[in-house]
Tab-separated table of C-alpha atoms in Angstrom:
chain	number	residue	atom	x	y	z
I	7	UNK	CA	-5.037	7.499	19.725
I	8	UNK	CA	-2.436	10.134	18.518
I	9	UNK	CA	-1.917	10.413	14.788
I	10	UNK	CA	1.254	11.809	13.322
I	11	UNK	CA	1.083	12.299	9.461
I	12	UNK	CA	3.622	14.060	6.975
I	13	UNK	CA	1.183	16.061	5.273
I	14	UNK	CA	3.769	17.813	2.912
I	15	UNK	CA	4.574	14.259	1.290
I	16	UNK	CA	0.903	13.302	1.084
I	17	UNK	CA	0.187	16.548	-0.775
I	18	UNK	CA	3.467	16.424	-2.956
I	19	UNK	CA	2.499	12.874	-4.041
I	20	UNK	CA	-0.955	13.322	-4.592
I	21	UNK	CA	0.166	16.242	-7.350
I	22	UNK	CA	2.751	13.818	-8.908
I	23	UNK	CA	0.020	10.985	-9.088
I	24	UNK	CA	-2.709	13.571	-10.649
I	25	UNK	CA	-0.210	14.781	-13.223
I	26	UNK	CA	1.248	11.484	-13.996
I	27	UNK	CA	-2.369	10.283	-15.010
I	28	UNK	CA	-3.177	13.211	-17.093
I	29	UNK	CA	0.166	12.498	-18.923
I	30	UNK	CA	-0.863	8.896	-19.329
I	31	UNK	CA	-4.199	9.817	-20.819
I	32	UNK	CA	-2.712	12.357	-23.211
I	33	UNK	CA	-0.229	9.857	-24.430
I	34	UNK	CA	-2.960	6.985	-24.668
I	35	UNK	CA	-5.085	9.449	-26.666
I	36	UNK	CA	-2.255	10.446	-28.873
I	37	UNK	CA	-1.588	6.746	-29.694
I	38	UNK	CA	-5.115	6.298	-30.855
I	39	UNK	CA	-4.843	9.463	-33.061
I	40	UNK	CA	-1.520	8.289	-34.525
I	41	UNK	CA	-3.187	4.926	-35.079
I	42	UNK	CA	-5.721	6.548	-37.424
I	43	UNK	CA	-3.157	8.478	-39.139
I	44	UNK	CA	-1.138	5.435	-39.686
I	45	UNK	CA	-3.874	4.042	-41.829
I	46	UNK	CA	-2.789	6.535	-44.788
I	47	UNK	CA	0.817	7.207	-43.494
I	48	UNK	CA	2.284	4.177	-42.400
I	49	UNK	CA	5.756	5.931	-41.311
I	50	UNK	CA	3.873	7.235	-38.230
I	51	UNK	CA	2.791	3.661	-37.053
I	52	UNK	CA	5.858	3.286	-34.844
I	53	UNK	CA	5.079	6.743	-33.199
I	54	UNK	CA	1.676	5.337	-32.165
I	55	UNK	CA	3.494	2.208	-30.608
I	56	UNK	CA	5.912	4.166	-28.632
I	57	UNK	CA	3.189	6.592	-27.263
I	58	UNK	CA	0.980	3.684	-26.215
I	59	UNK	CA	3.986	1.891	-24.278
I	60	UNK	CA	4.653	5.314	-22.599
I	61	UNK	CA	1.197	5.752	-22.014
I	62	UNK	CA	0.606	2.375	-20.120
I	63	UNK	CA	3.953	2.855	-18.294
I	64	UNK	CA	2.707	6.321	-17.019
I	65	UNK	CA	-0.788	4.695	-16.122
I	66	UNK	CA	0.802	2.039	-13.834
I	67	UNK	CA	2.977	4.806	-12.118
I	68	UNK	CA	-0.433	6.602	-11.645
I	69	UNK	CA	-1.921	3.806	-10.230
I	70	UNK	CA	0.686	3.370	-7.626
I	71	UNK	CA	0.595	6.946	-6.370
I	72	UNK	CA	-3.363	7.025	-6.664
I	73	UNK	CA	-3.518	3.760	-4.446
I	74	UNK	CA	-1.402	5.622	-1.736
I	75	UNK	CA	-2.047	9.369	-1.964
I	76	UNK	CA	-5.016	9.576	-4.186
I	77	UNK	CA	-8.666	10.709	-3.575
I	78	UNK	CA	-10.054	10.526	0.226
I	79	UNK	CA	-10.223	8.406	1.747
I	80	UNK	CA	-6.519	7.587	1.311
I	81	UNK	CA	-4.789	4.696	2.733
I	82	UNK	CA	-3.508	6.550	5.603
I	83	UNK	CA	-7.038	7.697	6.361
I	84	UNK	CA	-8.480	4.079	6.128
I	85	UNK	CA	-5.821	2.853	8.630
I	86	UNK	CA	-6.504	5.659	10.982
I	87	UNK	CA	-10.239	5.034	10.818
I	88	UNK	CA	-9.584	1.369	11.486
I	89	UNK	CA	-7.852	2.106	14.562
I	90	UNK	CA	-10.161	4.709	15.759
I	91	UNK	CA	-10.867	4.085	19.229
I	92	UNK	CA	-7.517	3.093	20.723
I	93	UNK	CA	-6.454	4.921	23.671
I	94	UNK	CA	-3.972	7.726	24.034
I	95	UNK	CA	-1.107	5.474	24.805
I	96	UNK	CA	-0.991	4.590	20.926
I	97	UNK	CA	0.417	6.750	18.445
I	98	UNK	CA	-0.055	6.141	14.560
I	99	UNK	CA	2.666	7.302	12.238
I	100	UNK	CA	2.072	8.141	8.344
I	101	UNK	CA	5.028	8.692	6.229
I	102	UNK	CA	6.904	10.225	9.447
I	103	UNK	CA	9.297	7.502	10.124
I	104	UNK	CA	11.700	5.186	8.068
I	105	UNK	CA	8.646	2.793	7.251
I	106	UNK	CA	5.474	4.392	5.605
I	107	UNK	CA	3.162	3.425	8.375
I	108	UNK	CA	3.952	2.273	12.030
I	109	UNK	CA	1.906	1.697	15.181
I	110	UNK	CA	3.543	2.030	18.744
I	111	UNK	CA	1.753	1.566	21.691
I	112	UNK	CA	0.847	-0.993	24.464
I	113	UNK	CA	0.489	-3.959	22.119
I	114	UNK	CA	3.998	-3.294	20.827
I	115	UNK	CA	5.641	-1.801	17.583
I	116	UNK	CA	3.857	-2.828	14.608
I	117	UNK	CA	5.126	-2.088	10.974
I	118	UNK	CA	1.773	-1.799	9.007
I	119	UNK	CA	2.116	-3.073	5.208
I	120	UNK	CA	-0.944	-1.768	3.376
I	121	UNK	CA	-2.325	-3.380	0.341
I	122	UNK	CA	-4.948	-1.966	-2.131
I	123	UNK	CA	-6.236	-4.939	-3.884
I	124	UNK	CA	-9.818	-6.282	-4.001
I	125	UNK	CA	-11.081	-9.610	-4.595
I	126	UNK	CA	-10.718	-12.711	-2.395
I	127	UNK	CA	-7.143	-12.878	-0.832
I	128	UNK	CA	-6.024	-16.364	0.148
I	129	UNK	CA	-2.504	-17.839	1.202
I	130	UNK	CA	-1.965	-21.012	-0.345
I	131	UNK	CA	1.307	-22.992	-1.255
I	132	UNK	CA	3.567	-20.267	0.339
I	133	UNK	CA	1.940	-17.551	-1.854
I	134	UNK	CA	-0.676	-14.866	-1.539
I	135	UNK	CA	-3.186	-15.343	-4.251
I	136	UNK	CA	-5.854	-13.050	-5.477
I	137	UNK	CA	-9.274	-14.367	-6.865
I	138	UNK	CA	-12.479	-12.537	-8.243
I	139	UNK	CA	-10.816	-9.811	-10.114
I	140	UNK	CA	-11.021	-9.321	-13.846
I	141	UNK	CA	-8.221	-9.430	-15.945
I	142	UNK	CA	-8.319	-5.708	-17.013
I	143	UNK	CA	-8.431	-4.635	-13.547
I	144	UNK	CA	-5.396	-6.525	-12.661
I	145	UNK	CA	-3.325	-4.978	-15.810
I	146	UNK	CA	-4.939	-1.396	-15.683
I	147	UNK	CA	-7.049	-0.819	-12.658
I	148	UNK	CA	-4.830	-1.830	-9.593
I	149	UNK	CA	-1.262	-3.096	-8.778
I	150	UNK	CA	-0.648	-6.857	-8.761
I	151	UNK	CA	-0.658	-8.338	-5.528
I	152	UNK	CA	2.944	-9.422	-5.541
I	153	UNK	CA	4.533	-10.571	-2.456
I	154	UNK	CA	3.356	-8.463	0.436
I	155	UNK	CA	5.020	-10.834	3.044
I	156	UNK	CA	8.340	-10.125	1.619
I	157	UNK	CA	7.455	-6.369	1.549
I	158	UNK	CA	6.467	-6.604	5.146
I	159	UNK	CA	9.597	-8.298	6.340
I	160	UNK	CA	11.794	-6.064	4.576
I	161	UNK	CA	9.869	-3.028	6.237
I	162	UNK	CA	10.228	-4.705	9.446
I	163	UNK	CA	14.132	-5.156	9.192
I	164	UNK	CA	14.385	-1.498	8.036
I	165	UNK	CA	12.945	-0.107	11.151
I	166	UNK	CA	14.794	-2.766	13.376
I	167	UNK	CA	18.085	-1.612	11.817
I	168	UNK	CA	16.859	2.091	12.436
I	169	UNK	CA	16.166	1.236	16.332
I	170	UNK	CA	19.634	-0.525	16.527
I	171	UNK	CA	21.306	2.608	15.317
I	172	UNK	CA	19.171	4.794	17.668
I	173	UNK	CA	18.821	2.967	21.067
I	174	UNK	CA	21.306	1.113	23.436
I	175	UNK	CA	21.682	-2.519	22.606
I	176	UNK	CA	20.030	-3.493	25.807
I	177	UNK	CA	16.990	-1.394	25.027
I	178	UNK	CA	16.085	-2.943	21.677
I	179	UNK	CA	12.212	-3.466	21.449
I	180	UNK	CA	10.618	-6.474	19.248
I	181	UNK	CA	9.453	-5.147	15.998
I	182	UNK	CA	6.581	-6.817	14.437
I	183	UNK	CA	4.616	-6.586	11.127
I	184	UNK	CA	1.143	-6.988	9.847
I	185	UNK	CA	-0.322	-6.805	6.198
I	186	UNK	CA	-3.584	-5.007	6.063
I	187	UNK	CA	-6.072	-4.726	2.962
I	188	UNK	CA	-7.909	-1.564	2.854
I	189	UNK	CA	-10.202	-2.096	0.083
I	190	UNK	CA	-14.158	-2.302	1.043
I	191	UNK	CA	-14.247	-4.996	-1.889
I	192	UNK	CA	-11.544	-7.132	-0.249
I	193	UNK	CA	-12.072	-10.510	1.576
I	194	UNK	CA	-9.208	-11.949	3.444
I	195	UNK	CA	-8.709	-15.854	3.936
I	196	UNK	CA	-5.228	-15.994	4.916
I	197	UNK	CA	-5.307	-17.586	8.248
I	198	UNK	CA	-2.162	-19.730	7.542
I	199	UNK	CA	0.104	-16.520	6.472
I	200	UNK	CA	3.313	-16.362	7.922
I	201	UNK	CA	2.555	-12.706	8.776
I	202	UNK	CA	-0.665	-11.611	10.462
I	203	UNK	CA	-2.984	-10.412	7.619
I	204	UNK	CA	-6.168	-8.884	7.839
I	205	UNK	CA	-8.810	-6.547	6.637
I	206	UNK	CA	-8.506	-2.828	7.819
I	207	UNK	CA	-12.096	-3.591	9.822
I	208	UNK	CA	-10.250	-5.961	11.920
I	209	UNK	CA	-7.278	-4.216	12.831
I	210	UNK	CA	-8.567	-2.611	16.224
I	211	UNK	CA	-9.589	-6.023	17.521
I	212	UNK	CA	-6.319	-7.656	16.583
I	213	UNK	CA	-4.262	-4.762	18.162
I	214	UNK	CA	-6.448	-5.061	21.476
I	215	UNK	CA	-6.120	-8.678	21.505
I	216	UNK	CA	-2.369	-8.834	21.136
I	217	UNK	CA	-2.308	-6.455	24.004
I	218	UNK	CA	-3.863	-8.926	26.081
I	219	UNK	CA	-2.005	-11.714	25.052
I	220	UNK	CA	1.524	-10.183	24.782
I	221	UNK	CA	1.523	-6.573	26.640
I	222	UNK	CA	4.704	-4.455	25.855
I	223	UNK	CA	6.810	-2.534	27.851
I	224	UNK	CA	7.885	0.595	25.845
């Protein structure tokens, strides 16, 4: 399998995440110090509150960047490892196409929407749900699960529109999407999800199965 990565973007966003996390720590420490000052100087209490809010916002920004471009193994490295062993007809693109992660090969064109959350992930009552994760981890330690299905659909539509502008109308391939959880601590129980949803360790088998069931002519 060939891998195409935008290393310049990866390095830049890693630095943004690092500096944002350091700034968030500085604001939170400052908020604590101002809180102690506020015991004898009430006029600084409002500043400690502002510093706390700014620190929490920056921490969430830092988590966003760390999840995607933080320390190794990064999400792109986990996806590459999960698909390791596919033959040379496949190409995996990281941050080098209109969507962040894209797999092209005999199984078709697949937009990959990676998720970083841990715990037990289920699909119930038309929503993804996350269980087995503490409140503090949800608030500070990782991003909320949100709606990965809507996000995957948006990526899929974006890339389909890109192909419509780039290729003749009679040469439009089908673009599909998958949701992939990369955390070693994630357990996926989402068989009823409208979009194929799996752990990164199951990706390669899924792609090979799709090739056998629906071989693509690219």
